[in-house]
Short mmCIF file of C-alpha atoms and ligand atoms in Angstrom, two decimals:
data_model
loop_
_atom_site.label_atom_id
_atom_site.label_comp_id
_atom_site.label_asym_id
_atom_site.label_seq_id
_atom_site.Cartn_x
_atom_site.Cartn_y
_atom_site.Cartn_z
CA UNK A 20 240.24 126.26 90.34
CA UNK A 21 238.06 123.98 92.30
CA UNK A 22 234.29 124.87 92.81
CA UNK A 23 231.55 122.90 94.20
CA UNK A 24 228.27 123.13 92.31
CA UNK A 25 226.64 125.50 94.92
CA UNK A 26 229.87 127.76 93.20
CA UNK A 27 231.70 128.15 96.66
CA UNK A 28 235.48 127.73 96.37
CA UNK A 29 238.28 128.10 98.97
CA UNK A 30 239.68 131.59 98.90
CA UNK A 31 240.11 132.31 103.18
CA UNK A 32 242.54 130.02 104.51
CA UNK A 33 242.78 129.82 108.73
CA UNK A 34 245.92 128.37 110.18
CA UNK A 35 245.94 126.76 113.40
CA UNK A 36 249.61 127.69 114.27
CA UNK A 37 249.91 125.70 117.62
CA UNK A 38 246.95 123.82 119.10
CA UNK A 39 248.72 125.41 122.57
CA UNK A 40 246.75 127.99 124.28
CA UNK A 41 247.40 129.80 127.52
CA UNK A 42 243.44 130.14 128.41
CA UNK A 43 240.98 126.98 128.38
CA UNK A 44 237.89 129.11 127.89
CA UNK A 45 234.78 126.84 129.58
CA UNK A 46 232.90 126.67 126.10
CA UNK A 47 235.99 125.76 124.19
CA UNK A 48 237.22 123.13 126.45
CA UNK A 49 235.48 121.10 129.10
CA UNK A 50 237.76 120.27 131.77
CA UNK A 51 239.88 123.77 132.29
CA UNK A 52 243.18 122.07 130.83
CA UNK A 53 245.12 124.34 128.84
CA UNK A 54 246.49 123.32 125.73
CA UNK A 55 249.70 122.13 125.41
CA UNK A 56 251.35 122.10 121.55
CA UNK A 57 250.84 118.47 120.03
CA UNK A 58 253.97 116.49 119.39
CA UNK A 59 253.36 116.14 116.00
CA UNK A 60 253.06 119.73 114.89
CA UNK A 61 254.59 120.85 111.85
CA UNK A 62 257.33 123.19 111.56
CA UNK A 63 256.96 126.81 110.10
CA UNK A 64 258.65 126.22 107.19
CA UNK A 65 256.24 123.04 106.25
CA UNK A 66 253.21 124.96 107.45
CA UNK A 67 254.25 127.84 104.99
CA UNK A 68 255.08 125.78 102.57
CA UNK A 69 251.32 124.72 103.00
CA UNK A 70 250.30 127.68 102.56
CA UNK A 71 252.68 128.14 99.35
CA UNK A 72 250.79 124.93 97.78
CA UNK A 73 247.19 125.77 99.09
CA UNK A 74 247.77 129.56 97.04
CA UNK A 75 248.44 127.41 93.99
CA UNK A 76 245.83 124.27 94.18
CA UNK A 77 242.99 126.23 95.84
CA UNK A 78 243.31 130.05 94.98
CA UNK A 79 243.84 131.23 98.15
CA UNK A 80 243.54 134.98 98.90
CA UNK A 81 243.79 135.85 102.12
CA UNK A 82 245.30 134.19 105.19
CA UNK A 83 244.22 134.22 109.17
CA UNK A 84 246.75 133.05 111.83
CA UNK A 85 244.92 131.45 114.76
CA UNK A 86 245.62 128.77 117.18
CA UNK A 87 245.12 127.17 120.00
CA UNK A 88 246.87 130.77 121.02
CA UNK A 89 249.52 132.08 118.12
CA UNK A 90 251.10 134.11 120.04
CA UNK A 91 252.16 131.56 122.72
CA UNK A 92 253.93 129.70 119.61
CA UNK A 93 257.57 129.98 118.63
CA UNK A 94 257.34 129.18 114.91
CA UNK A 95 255.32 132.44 114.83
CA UNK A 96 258.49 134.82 113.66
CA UNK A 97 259.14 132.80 110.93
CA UNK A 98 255.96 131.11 109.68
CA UNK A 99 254.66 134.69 109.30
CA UNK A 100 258.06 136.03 107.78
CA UNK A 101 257.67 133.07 104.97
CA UNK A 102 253.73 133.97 104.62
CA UNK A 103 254.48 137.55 104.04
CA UNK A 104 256.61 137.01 101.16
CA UNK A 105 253.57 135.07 99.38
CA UNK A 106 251.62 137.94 97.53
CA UNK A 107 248.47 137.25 99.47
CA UNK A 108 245.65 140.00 99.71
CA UNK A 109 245.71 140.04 103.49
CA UNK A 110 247.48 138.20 106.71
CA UNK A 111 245.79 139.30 109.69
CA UNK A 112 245.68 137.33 113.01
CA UNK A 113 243.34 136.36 116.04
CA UNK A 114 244.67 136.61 119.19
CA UNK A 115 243.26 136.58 122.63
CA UNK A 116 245.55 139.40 123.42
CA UNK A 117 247.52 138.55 126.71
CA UNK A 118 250.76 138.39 124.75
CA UNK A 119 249.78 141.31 122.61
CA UNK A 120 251.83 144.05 124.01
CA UNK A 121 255.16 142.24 123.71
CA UNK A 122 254.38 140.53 120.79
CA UNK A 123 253.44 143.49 118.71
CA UNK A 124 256.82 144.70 117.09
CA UNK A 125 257.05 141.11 115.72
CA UNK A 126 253.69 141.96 114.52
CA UNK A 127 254.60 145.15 113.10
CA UNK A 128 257.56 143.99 111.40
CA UNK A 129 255.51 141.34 110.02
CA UNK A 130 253.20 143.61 108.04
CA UNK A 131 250.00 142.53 110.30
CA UNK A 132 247.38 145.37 110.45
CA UNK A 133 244.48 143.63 111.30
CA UNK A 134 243.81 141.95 114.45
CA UNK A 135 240.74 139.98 115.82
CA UNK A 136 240.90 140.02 120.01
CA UNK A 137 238.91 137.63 121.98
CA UNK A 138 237.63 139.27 124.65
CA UNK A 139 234.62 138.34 126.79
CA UNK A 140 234.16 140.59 129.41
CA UNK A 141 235.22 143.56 131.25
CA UNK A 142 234.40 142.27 134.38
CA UNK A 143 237.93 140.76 135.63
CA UNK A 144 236.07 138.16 137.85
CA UNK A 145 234.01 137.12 135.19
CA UNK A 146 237.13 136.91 132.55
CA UNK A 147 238.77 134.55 134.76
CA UNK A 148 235.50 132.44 134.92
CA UNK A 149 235.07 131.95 131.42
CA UNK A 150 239.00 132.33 130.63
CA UNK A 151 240.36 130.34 133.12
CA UNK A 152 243.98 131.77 132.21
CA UNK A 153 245.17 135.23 131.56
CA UNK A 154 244.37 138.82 132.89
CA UNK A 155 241.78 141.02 131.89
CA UNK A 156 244.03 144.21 132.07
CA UNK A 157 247.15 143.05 130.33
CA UNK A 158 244.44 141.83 127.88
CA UNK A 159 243.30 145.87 127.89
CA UNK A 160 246.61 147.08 127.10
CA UNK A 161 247.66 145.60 124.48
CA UNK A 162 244.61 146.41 122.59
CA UNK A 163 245.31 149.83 123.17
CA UNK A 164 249.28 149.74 122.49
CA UNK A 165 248.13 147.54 119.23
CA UNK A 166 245.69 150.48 118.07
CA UNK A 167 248.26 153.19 118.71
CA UNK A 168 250.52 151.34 116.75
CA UNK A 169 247.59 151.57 114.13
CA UNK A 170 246.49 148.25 113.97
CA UNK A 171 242.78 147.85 113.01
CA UNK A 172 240.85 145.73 116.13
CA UNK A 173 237.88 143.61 116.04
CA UNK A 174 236.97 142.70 119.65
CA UNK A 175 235.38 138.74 119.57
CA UNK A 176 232.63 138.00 122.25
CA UNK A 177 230.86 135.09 122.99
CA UNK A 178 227.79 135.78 124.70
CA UNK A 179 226.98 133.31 126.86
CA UNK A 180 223.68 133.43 128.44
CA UNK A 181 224.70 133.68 132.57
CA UNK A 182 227.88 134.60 132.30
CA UNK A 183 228.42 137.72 130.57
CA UNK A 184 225.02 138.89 129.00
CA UNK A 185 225.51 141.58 131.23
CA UNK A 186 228.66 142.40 129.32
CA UNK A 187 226.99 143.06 125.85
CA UNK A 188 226.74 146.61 126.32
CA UNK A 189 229.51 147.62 128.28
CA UNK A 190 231.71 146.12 125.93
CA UNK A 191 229.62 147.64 122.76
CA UNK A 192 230.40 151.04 124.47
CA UNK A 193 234.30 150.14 125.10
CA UNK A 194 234.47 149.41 121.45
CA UNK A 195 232.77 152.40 119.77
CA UNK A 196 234.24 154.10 121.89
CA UNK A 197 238.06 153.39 120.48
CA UNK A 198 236.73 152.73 117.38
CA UNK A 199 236.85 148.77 117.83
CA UNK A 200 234.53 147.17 115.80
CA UNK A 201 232.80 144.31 118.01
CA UNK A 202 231.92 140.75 116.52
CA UNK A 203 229.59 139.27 118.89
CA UNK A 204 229.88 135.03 118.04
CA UNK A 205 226.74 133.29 118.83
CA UNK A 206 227.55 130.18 120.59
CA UNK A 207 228.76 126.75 118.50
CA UNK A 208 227.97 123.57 119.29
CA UNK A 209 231.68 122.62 118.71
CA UNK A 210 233.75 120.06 120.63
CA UNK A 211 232.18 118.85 123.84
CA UNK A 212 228.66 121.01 123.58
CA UNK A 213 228.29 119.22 119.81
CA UNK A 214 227.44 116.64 122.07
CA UNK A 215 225.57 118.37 125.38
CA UNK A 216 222.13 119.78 123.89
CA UNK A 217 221.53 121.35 127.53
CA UNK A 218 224.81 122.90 128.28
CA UNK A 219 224.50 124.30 124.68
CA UNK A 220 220.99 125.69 124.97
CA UNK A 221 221.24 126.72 128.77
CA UNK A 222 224.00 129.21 127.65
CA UNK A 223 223.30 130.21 123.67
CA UNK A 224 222.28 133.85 123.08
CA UNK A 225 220.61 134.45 119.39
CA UNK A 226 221.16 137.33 116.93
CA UNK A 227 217.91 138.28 117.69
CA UNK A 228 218.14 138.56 121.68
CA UNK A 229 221.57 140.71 121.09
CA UNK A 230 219.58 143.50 119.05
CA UNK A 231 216.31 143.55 120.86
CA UNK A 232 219.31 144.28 124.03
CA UNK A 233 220.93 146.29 121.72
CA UNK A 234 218.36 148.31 120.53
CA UNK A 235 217.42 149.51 123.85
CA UNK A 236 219.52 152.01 123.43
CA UNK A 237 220.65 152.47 119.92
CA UNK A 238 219.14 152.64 116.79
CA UNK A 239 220.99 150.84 114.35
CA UNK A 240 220.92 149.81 110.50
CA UNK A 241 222.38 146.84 108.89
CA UNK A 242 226.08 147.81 107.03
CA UNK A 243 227.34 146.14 103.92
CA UNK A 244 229.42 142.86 104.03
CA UNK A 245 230.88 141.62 101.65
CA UNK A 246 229.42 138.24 100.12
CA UNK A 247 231.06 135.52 101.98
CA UNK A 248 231.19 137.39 104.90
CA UNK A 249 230.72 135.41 108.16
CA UNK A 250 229.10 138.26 110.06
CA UNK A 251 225.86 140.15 109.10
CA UNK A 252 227.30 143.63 110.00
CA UNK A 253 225.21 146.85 111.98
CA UNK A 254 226.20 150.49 111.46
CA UNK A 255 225.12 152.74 114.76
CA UNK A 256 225.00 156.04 112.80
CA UNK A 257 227.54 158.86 114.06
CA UNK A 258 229.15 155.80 116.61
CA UNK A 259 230.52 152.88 114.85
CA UNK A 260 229.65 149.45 113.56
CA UNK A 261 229.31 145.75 115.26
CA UNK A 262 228.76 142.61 113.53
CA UNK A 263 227.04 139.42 114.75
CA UNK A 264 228.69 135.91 113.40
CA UNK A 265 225.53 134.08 113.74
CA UNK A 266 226.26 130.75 112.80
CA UNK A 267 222.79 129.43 114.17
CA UNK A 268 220.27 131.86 113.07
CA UNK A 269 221.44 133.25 110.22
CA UNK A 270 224.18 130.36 109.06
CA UNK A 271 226.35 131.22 105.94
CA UNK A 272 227.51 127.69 104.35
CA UNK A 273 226.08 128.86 101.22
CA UNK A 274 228.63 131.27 100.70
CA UNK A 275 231.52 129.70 103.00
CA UNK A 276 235.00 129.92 100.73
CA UNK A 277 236.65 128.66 104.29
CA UNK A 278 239.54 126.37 104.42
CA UNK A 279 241.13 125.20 107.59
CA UNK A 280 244.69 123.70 108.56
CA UNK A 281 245.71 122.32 112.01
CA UNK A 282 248.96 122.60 113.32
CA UNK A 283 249.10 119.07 112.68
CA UNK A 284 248.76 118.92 109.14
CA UNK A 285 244.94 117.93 108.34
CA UNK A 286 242.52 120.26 106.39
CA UNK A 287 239.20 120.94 107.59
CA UNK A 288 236.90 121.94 104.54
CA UNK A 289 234.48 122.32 107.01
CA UNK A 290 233.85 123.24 110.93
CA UNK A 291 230.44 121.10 110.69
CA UNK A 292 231.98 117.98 109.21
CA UNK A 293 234.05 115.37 110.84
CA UNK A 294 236.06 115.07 107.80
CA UNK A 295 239.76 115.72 107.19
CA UNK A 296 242.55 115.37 104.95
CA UNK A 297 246.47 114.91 105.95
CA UNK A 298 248.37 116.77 104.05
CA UNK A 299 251.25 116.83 106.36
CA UNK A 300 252.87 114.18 104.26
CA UNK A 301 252.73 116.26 101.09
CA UNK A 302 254.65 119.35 102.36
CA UNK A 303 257.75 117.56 102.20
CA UNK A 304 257.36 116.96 98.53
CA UNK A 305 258.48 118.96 95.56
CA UNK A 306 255.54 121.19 94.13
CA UNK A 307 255.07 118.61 90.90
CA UNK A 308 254.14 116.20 93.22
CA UNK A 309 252.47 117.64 95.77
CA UNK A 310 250.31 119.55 94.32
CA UNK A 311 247.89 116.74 91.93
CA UNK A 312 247.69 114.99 95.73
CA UNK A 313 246.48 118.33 97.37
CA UNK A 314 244.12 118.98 94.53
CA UNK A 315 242.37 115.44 95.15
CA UNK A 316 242.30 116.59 98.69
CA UNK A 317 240.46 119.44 97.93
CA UNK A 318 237.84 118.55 96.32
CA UNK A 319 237.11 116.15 98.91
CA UNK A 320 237.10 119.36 101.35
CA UNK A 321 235.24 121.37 99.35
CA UNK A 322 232.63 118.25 99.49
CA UNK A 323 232.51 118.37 103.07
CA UNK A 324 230.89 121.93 103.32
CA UNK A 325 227.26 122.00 104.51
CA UNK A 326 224.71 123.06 102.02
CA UNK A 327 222.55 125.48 103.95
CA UNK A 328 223.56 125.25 108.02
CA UNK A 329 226.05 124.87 110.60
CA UNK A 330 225.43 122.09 112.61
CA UNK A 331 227.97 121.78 114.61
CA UNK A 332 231.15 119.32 115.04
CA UNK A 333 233.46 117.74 117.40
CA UNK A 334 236.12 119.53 116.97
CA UNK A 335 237.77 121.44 119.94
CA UNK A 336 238.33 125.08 118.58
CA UNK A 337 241.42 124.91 119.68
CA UNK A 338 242.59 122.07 117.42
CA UNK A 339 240.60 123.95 114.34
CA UNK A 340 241.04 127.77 115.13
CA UNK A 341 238.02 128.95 115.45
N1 SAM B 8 243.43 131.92 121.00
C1 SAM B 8 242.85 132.73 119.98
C2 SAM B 8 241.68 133.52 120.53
O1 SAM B 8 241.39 133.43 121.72
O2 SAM B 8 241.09 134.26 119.76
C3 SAM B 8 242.47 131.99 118.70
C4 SAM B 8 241.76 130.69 118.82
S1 SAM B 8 240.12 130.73 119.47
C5 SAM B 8 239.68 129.03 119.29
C6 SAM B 8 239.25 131.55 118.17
C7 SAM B 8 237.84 131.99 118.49
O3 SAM B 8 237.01 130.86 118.65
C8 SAM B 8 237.70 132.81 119.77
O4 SAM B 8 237.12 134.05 119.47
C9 SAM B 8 236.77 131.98 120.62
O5 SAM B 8 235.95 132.77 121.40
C10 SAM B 8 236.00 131.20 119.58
N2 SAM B 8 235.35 129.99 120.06
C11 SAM B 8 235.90 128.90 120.63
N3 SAM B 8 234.95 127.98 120.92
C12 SAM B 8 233.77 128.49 120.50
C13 SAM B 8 232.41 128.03 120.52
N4 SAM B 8 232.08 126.84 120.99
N5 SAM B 8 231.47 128.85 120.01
C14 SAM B 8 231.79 130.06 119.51
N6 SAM B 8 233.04 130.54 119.46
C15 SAM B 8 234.01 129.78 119.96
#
């Protein structure tokens, strides 16, 4: 096994299926293009087949399927088919939901239970304002058919200082009450705001300005995580629980066992560092000699984590996964 001398080693791996996505969310992209896939994205059987040698070089645990959108990408039937045949702990999968409804049997079939939904705002004007793609409705619905189908949903904001601060509570009080548990993501200066101080700062909302709005009305306590959790977690006794991924004020490098791969074929060891590693080349190569390569590779990504804190990257989330 490979471990740095802080003793953080990769055991959450993140899969950017498709950097294609059917919103261009304004603090993900800059100029309201939506993503189409990159020609050179590798097929579902290489990308599992990634996954196959990243189990076995890196000890790899659990898997998250992101994008650019997953759900907009056709390799996703049989990427997660291969995936689910690999003995991992968990496969779960974040989404930002517009394709939910008809995707969901796939889903199903596929053994996902756990879902992470982007979702910004109730406010259907506002969604397509920060969105700029989708509907907010459809977006409702298939949260709801996904639940009933007993899938277990995390809700994703960003709260963006502006745009939907407003949104923080009526979106708390959607979630408890369905028994969502909402991750409110402070703001990352990733992709074009690594590089627009203002922009960044005009719109960033702390951990500590979502509970002082939060406890306006609620008493809460913090909730156990476990240790490399990204999110410091809040219990609202009798109601439900919330989390806050607060990358700025309370950043969690120390204990980050996250590995990323682009639908391209380069690991990230780390959202922070402009390092990466092709490994695209690799996946066409029997095991013996792929995976000595891949285990060069990671300790190279293991290297690029941050000591202490995020500082941010440019890297478009939708390249990376979020
Ligand atoms: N399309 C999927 C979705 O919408 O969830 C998966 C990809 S998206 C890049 C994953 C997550 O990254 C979303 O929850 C999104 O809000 C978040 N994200 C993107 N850019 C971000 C930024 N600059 N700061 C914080 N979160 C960001």
């Amino acid at each position: 096994m490979i471990v740095d001398r802080q003793g953080r080693r990769f055991r959450n791996l993140r899969i950017s299926l498709t950097s294609a996505c059917n919103y261009a969310c304004t603090y993900c992209v800059p100029n309201g293009k939506r993503l189409v896939a990159a020609q050179d994205e590798l097929s579902a059987e290489a990308m599992a087949r990634g996954v196959a040698y990243l189990i076995e070089a890196a000890g790899i645990e659990r898997l998250r399927i992101t994008g650019g959108e997953p759900l907009v990408s056709p390799k996703l039937e049989a990427f997660m088919t291969a995936v689910g045949q690999m003995g991992l702990q968990d496969i779960s999968l974040t989404t930002n939901g517009q394709l939910l409804a008809k995707k969901l049997p796939l889903l199903v079939n596929a053994g996902i239970r756990r879902l992470n939904v982007s979702l910004d705002t109730l406010d259907a004007s506002a969604f397509r304002g920060i969105a700029r793609g989708g509907d907010l409705a459809t977006v409702l619905d298939g949260m709801n058919e996904a639940s009933a189908a007993g899938m277990k949903i995390k809700v994703n904001m960003v709260p963006l200082r502006g745009q939907n601060l407003d949104q923080v509570m009526p979106l708390l009080d959607y979630c408890l009450e369905r028994g969502y548990e909402l991750r409110f993501i402070e703001l990352m200066r990733m992709g074009h705001l690594a590089n627009d101080s203002n922009a960044f700062l005009q719109q960033f909302v702390s951990l500590q300005q979502l509970l002082s709005l939060i406890g306006e009305r609620y008493e809460y306590l913090q909730a156990d995580a476990p240790v490399d959790a990204t999110a410091v977690r809040y219990e609202i006794p009798g109601q439900g629980y919330f989390g806050v991924i607060a990358n700025e004020s309370v950043p969690f490098c120390r204990t980050c066992s996250r590995l990323r791969l682009s639908s391209t074929g380069w690991l990230h060891g780390c959202l922070s560092s402009s390092n990466r590693h092709y490994i695209g080349d690799l996946l066409d190569k029997p095991r013996h000699q792929a995976l000595p390569a891949l285990q060069g590779l990671l300790v190279k990504a293991l290297g690029d984590k941050q000591e202490v804190a995020f500082s941010g990257g440019a890297t478009v989330m939708k390249i990376i996964g979020g």
